[in-house]
Short mmCIF file of C-alpha atoms in Angstrom, two decimals:
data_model
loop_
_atom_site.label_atom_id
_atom_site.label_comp_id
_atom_site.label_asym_id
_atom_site.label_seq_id
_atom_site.Cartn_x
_atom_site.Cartn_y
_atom_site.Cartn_z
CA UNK A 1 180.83 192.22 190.38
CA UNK A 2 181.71 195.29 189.22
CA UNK A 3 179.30 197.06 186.92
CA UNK A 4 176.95 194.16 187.08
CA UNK A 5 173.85 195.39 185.49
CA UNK A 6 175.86 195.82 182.27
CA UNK A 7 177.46 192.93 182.64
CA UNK A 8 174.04 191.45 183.02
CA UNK A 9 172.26 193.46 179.90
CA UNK A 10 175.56 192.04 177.89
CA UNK A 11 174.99 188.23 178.43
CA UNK A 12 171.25 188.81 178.00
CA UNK A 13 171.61 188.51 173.81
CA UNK A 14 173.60 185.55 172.58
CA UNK A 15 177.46 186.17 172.34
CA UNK A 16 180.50 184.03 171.14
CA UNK A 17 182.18 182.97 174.34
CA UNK A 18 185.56 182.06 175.07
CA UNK A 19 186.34 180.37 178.46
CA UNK A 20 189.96 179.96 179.58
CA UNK A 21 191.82 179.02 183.00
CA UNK A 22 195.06 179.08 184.23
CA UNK A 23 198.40 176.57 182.89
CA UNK A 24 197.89 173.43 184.15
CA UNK A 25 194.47 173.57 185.20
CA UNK A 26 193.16 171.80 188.68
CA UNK A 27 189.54 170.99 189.21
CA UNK A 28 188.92 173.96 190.29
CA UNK A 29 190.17 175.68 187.48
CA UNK A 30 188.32 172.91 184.85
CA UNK A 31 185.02 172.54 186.86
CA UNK A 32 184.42 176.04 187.09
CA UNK A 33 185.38 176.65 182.95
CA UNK A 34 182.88 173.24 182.40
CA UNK A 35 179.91 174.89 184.65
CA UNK A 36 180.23 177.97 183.28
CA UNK A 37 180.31 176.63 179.66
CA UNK A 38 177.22 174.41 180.64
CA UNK A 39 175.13 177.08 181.92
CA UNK A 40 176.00 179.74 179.13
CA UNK A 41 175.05 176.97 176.58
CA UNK A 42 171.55 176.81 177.90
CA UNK A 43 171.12 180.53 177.94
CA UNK A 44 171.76 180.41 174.04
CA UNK A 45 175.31 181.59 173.48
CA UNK A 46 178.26 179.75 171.56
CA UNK A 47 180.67 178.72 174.01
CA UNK A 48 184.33 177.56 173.70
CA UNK A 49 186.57 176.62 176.76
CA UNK A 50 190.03 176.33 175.84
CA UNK A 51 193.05 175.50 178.29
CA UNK A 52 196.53 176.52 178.03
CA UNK A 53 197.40 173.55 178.63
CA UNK A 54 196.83 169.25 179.32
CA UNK A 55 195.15 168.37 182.70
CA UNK A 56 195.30 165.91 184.48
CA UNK A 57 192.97 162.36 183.53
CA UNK A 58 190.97 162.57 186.43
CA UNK A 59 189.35 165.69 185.83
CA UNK A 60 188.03 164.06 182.15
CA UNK A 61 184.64 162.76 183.51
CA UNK A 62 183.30 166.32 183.79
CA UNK A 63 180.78 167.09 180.98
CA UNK A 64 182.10 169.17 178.02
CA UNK A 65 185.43 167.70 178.44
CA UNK A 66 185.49 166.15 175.03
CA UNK A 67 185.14 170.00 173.44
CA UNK A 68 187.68 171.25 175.46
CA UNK A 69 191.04 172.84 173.17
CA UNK A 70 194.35 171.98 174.43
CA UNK A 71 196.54 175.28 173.44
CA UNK A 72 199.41 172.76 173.49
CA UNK A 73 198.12 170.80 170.78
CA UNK A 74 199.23 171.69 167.86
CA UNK A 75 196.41 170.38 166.00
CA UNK A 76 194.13 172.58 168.23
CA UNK A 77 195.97 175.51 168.22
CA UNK A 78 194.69 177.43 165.22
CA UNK A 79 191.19 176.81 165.59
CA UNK A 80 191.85 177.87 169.37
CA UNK A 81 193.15 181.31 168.22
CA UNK A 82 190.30 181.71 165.73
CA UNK A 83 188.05 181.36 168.41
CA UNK A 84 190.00 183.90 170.38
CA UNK A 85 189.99 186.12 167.63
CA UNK A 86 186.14 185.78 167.06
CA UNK A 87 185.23 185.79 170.30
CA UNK A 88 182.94 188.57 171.68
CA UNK A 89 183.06 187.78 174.65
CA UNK A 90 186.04 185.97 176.92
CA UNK A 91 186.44 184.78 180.68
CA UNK A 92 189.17 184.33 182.45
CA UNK A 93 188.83 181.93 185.64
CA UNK A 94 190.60 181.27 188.55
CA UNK A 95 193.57 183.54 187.43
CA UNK A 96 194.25 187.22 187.89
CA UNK A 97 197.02 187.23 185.75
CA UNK A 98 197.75 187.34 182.24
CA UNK A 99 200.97 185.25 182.37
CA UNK A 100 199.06 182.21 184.17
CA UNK A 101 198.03 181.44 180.80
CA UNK A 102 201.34 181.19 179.44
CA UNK A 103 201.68 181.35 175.38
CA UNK A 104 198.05 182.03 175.31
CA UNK A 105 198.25 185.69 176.72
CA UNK A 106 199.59 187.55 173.84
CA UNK A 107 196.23 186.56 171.52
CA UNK A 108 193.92 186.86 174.39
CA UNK A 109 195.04 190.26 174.99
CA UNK A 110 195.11 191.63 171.81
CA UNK A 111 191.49 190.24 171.25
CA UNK A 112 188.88 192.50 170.42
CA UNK A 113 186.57 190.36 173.17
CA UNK A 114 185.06 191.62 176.34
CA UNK A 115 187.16 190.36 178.78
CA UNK A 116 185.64 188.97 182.20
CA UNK A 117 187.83 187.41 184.73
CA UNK A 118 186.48 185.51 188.08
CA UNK A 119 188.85 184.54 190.40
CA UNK A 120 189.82 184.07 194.07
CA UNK A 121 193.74 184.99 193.80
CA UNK A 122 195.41 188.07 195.32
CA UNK A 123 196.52 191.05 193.14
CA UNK A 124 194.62 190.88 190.40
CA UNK A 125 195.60 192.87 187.77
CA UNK A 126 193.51 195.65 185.79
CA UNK A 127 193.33 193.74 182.29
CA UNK A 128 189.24 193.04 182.33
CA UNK A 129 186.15 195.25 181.91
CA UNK A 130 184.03 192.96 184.30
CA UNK A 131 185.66 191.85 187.34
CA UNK A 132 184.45 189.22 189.72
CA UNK A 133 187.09 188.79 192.51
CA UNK A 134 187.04 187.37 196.01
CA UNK A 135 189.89 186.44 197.89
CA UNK A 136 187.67 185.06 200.62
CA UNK A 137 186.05 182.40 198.42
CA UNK A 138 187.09 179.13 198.82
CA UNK A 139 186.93 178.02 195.32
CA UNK A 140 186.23 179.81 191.86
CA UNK A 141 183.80 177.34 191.29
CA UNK A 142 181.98 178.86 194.35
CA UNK A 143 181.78 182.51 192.89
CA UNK A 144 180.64 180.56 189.41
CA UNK A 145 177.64 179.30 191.43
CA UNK A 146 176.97 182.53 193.01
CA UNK A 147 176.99 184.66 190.03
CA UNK A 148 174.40 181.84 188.28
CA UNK A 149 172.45 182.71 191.34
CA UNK A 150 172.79 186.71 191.38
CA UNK A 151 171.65 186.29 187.54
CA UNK A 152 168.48 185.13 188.74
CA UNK A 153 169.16 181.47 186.90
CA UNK A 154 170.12 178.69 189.66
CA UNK A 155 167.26 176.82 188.41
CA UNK A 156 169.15 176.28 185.43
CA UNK A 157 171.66 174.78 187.55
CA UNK A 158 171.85 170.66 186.32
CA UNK A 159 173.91 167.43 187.72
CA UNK A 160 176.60 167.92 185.45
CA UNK A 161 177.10 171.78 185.89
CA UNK A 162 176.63 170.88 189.57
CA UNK A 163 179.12 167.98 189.36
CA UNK A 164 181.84 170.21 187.98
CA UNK A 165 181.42 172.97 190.74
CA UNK A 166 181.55 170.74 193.42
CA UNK A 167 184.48 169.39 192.04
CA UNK A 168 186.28 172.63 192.00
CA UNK A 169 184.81 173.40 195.75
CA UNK A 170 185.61 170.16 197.30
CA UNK A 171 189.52 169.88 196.14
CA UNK A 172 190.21 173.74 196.90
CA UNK A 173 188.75 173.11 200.21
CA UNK A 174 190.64 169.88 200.75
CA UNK A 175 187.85 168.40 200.86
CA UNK A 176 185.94 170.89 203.67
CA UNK A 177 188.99 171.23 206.12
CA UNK A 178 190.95 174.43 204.85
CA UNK A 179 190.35 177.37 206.42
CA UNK A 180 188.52 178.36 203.72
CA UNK A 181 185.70 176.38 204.50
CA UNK A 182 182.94 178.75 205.40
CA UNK A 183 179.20 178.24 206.45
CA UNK A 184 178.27 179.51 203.06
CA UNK A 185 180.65 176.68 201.47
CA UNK A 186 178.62 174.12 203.10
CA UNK A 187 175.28 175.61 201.89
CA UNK A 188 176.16 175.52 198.67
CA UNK A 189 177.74 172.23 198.82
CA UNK A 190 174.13 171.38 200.30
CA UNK A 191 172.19 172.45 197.63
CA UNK A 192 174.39 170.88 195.06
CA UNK A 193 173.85 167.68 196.76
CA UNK A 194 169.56 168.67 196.41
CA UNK A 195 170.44 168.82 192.87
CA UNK A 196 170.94 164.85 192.96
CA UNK A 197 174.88 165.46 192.13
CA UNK A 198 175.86 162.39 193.70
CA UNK A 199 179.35 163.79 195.60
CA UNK A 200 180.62 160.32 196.93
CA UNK A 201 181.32 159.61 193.22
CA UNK A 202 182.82 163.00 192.33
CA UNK A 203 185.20 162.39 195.28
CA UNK A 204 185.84 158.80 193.80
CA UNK A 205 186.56 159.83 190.14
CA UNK A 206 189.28 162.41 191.55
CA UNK A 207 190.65 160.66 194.26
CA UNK A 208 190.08 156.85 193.87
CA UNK A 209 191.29 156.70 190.27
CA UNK A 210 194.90 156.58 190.73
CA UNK A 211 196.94 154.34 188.28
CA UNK A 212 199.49 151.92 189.79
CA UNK A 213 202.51 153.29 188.28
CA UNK A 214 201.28 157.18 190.16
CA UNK A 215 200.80 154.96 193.49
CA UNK A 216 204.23 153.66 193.60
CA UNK A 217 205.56 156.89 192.59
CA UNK A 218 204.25 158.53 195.46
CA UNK A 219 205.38 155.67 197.37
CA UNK A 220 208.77 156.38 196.33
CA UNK A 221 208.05 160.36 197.17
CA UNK A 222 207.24 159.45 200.62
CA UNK A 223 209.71 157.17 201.07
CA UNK A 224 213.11 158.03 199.14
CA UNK A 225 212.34 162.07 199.02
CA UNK A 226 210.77 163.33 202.17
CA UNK A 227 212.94 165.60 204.33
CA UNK A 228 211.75 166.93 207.79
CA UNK A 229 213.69 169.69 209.06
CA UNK A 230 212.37 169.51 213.13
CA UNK A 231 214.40 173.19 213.93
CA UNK A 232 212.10 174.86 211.22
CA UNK A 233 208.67 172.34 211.51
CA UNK A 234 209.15 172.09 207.54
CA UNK A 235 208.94 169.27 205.03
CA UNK A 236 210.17 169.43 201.85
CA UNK A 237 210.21 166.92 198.63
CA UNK A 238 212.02 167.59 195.62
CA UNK A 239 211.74 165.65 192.30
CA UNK A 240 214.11 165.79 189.79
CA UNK A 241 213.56 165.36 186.15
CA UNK A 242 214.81 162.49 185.90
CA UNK A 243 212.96 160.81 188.34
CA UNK A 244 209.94 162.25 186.76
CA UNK A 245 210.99 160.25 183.80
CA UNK A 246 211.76 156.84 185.86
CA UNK A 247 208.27 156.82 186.89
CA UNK A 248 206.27 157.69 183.92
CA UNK A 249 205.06 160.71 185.52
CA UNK A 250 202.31 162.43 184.00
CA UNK A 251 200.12 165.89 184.37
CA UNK A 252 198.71 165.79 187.70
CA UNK A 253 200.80 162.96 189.20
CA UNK A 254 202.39 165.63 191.54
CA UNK A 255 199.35 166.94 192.47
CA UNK A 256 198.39 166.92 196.08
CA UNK A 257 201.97 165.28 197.24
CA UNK A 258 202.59 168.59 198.84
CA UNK A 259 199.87 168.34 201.77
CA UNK A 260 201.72 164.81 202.94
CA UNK A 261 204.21 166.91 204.51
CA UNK A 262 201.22 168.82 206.53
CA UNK A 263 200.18 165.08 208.28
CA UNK A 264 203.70 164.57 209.88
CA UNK A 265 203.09 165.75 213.51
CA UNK A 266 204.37 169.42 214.36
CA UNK A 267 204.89 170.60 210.90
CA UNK A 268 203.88 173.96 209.79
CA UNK A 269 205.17 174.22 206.17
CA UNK A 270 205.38 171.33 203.26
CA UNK A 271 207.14 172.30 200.12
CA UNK A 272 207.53 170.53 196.78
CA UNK A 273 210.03 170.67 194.60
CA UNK A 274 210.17 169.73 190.80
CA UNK A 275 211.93 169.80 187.75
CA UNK A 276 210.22 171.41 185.06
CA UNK A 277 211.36 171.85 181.68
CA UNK A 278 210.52 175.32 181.63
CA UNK A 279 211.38 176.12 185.42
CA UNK A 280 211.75 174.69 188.83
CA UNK A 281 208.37 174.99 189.87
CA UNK A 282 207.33 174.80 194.07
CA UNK A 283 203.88 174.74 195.62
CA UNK A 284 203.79 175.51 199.68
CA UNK A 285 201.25 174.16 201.78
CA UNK A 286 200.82 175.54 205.50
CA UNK A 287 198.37 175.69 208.54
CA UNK A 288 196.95 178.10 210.82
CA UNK A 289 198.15 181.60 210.72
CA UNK A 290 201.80 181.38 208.83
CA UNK A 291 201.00 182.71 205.29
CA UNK A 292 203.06 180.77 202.60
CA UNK A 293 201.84 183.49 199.71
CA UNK A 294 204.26 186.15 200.94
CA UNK A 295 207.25 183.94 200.94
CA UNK A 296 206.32 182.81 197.65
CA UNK A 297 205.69 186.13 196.00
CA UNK A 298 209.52 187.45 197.83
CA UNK A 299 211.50 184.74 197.31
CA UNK A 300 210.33 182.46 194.19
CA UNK A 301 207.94 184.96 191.82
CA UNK A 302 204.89 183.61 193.07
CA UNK A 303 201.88 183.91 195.07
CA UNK A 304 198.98 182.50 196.23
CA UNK A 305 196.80 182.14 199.09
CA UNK A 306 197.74 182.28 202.67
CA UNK A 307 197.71 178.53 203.05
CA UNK A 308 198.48 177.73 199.57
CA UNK A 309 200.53 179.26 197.00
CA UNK A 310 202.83 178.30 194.24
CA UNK A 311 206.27 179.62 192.54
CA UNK A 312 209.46 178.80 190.63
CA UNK A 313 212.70 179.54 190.03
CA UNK A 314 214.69 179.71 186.39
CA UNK A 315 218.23 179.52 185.92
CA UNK A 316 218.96 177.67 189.63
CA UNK A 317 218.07 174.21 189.14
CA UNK A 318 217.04 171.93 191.31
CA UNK A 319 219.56 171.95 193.89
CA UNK A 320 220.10 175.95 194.14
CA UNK A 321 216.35 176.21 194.66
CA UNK A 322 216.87 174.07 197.74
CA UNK A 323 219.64 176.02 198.77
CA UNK A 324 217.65 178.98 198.46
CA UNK A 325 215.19 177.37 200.03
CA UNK A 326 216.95 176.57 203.04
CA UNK A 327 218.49 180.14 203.40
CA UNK A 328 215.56 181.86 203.39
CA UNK A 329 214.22 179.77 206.44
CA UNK A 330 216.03 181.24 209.62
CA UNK A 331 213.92 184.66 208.48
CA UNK A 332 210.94 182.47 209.15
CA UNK A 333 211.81 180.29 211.89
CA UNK A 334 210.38 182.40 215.23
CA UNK A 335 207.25 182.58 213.17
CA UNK A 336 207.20 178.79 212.13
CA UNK A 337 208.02 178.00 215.94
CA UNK A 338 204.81 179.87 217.50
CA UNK A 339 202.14 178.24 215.32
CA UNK A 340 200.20 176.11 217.54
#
């Protein structure tokens, strides 16, 4: 971190802490925010976590989940931006951007608060005092455990706080089989697990507690929606809103349908989709040495990691993002073709 030692003297004396992640958060995003919150608590400060947004229901075992304030609400909002306004102190996790948190950047960066952002994400922009940024971590959650440790305080480090990180390191990981996946990954992971965090049962609450109607949505995904394009080794799903609707989807319901694409046999690239209110938005998913974050960040104002990224379009729609889509791919397809 830069300027650590005053980022250490800082924290030393109780502050009033603000804790915020990107739209939409993922575990990562929420279990990092929760382990941070859960450690800061026991060193004495007043700690807040708010989200820009809902998340999805199988992220709402992790402790300090019932104090979490949805931005969205509208009940929440005003006591959110009080605490923004208050706030000595605010982090920023597993974003490098101001406009990943959506209506919530215009009070966060007028706030009079310290700001602190940790994060794994390329191009990070220059809005913090304390930055904490490593593209080569798998997780956020992993730099949240490491800077517990550089503070001197992993004995502070309990089964829920534990819980949360590992969340955040096992799903950003894919469960250990991303490239990402380092021997220092699997250390920590290993002295989680000494904590008594019981990580068969964090993988169960995020993966085995899938309602019915989200099963035969994705059945209908996989079925109705998948389309494998052999000349370019590329999947790609799209969803419309509509079909959204049909199905009852809710937040996190799409999550994860994008790797599916990465199990047929040859393929090199999976893309999803779906129809957003606010824009079309598209994840990419890829293996080995073709980096999705580039074609993301040129094509559909995104970004990302090399293997994972995200983007969207406005003002296309559903089926001129596919035809984008599908333009763009002859630029790609000598690349896509070597990948072994």
């Amino acid at each position: 971190m830069q300027n650590f030692e005053a980022f250490r003297e800082i924290i030393a004396t109780p502050q009033r802490i603000v804790i915020t992640t990107h739209y939409k958060p993922d575990a990562d995003a929420l279990g990092s925010s929760l382990g941070l919150a859960g450690y800061l608590k026991k060193k004495g400060h007043q700690v807040q976590v708010i989200t820009p947004s809902d998340y999805p229901r199988f992220l709402n075992w992790m402790q300090g989940n019932d104090e979490v304030l949805n931005f969205e609400d509208s009940k929440a909002q005003k006591q959110a931006i009080k605490y923004i306004n208050e706030a000595d102190l605010i982090f920023c996790l597993d974003f490098s951007a101001l406009g990943r948190i959506e209506a919530m950047a215009e009070y966060v960066a007028k706030a009079k608060a310290t700001k602190v952002m940790i994060d794994h994400h390329i191009n990070p922009e220059s809005f913090a005092t304390f930055v904490y940024h490593d593209t080569k971590a798998s997780a956020t959650a992993q730099l949240i455990y490491q800077l517990i440790v550089l503070l001197g305080d992993k004995s502070l480090i309990d089964i829920p706080i534990g819980e949360s990180l590992y969340a955040g390191i096992m799903t950003d990981t894919g469960s250990f089989r991303h490239p990402s996946t380092t021997p220092e990954v699997h250390r920590i992971a290993a002295d989680i697990m000494e904590l008594g965090v019981n990580t068969n049962l964090v993988h169960r609450r995020i993966y085995d507690s899938t309602s019915v109607e989200r099963l035969k949505f994705l059945g209908f995904v996989l079925s109705e929606k998948m389309v494998v394009l052999p000349k370019y080794r590329v999947v790609y799903f799209v969803l419309t809103a509509e079909e959204l609707k049909r199905y009852n989807s809710q937040t996190g319901d799409t999550e994860g349908i994008v790797n599916y694409g990465l199990q047929v046999e040859g393929i090199v690239m999976s893309v999803i989709i779906v129809d957003r209110p606010e824009a079309v938005k598209m994840s990419f998913r890829s293996v080995e040495q073709f980096a999705v974050n580039g074609l993301a960040s040129k094509y559909f104002n995104g970004g990302g990691h090399k293997n994972a990224a995200g983007g969207k379009t406005t003002g296309l729609g559903v089926e001129g993002t596919v035809a984008k889509l599908l333009s763009i791919l002859p630029e790609y397809q000598e690349e896509l073709l070597k990948v072994e």
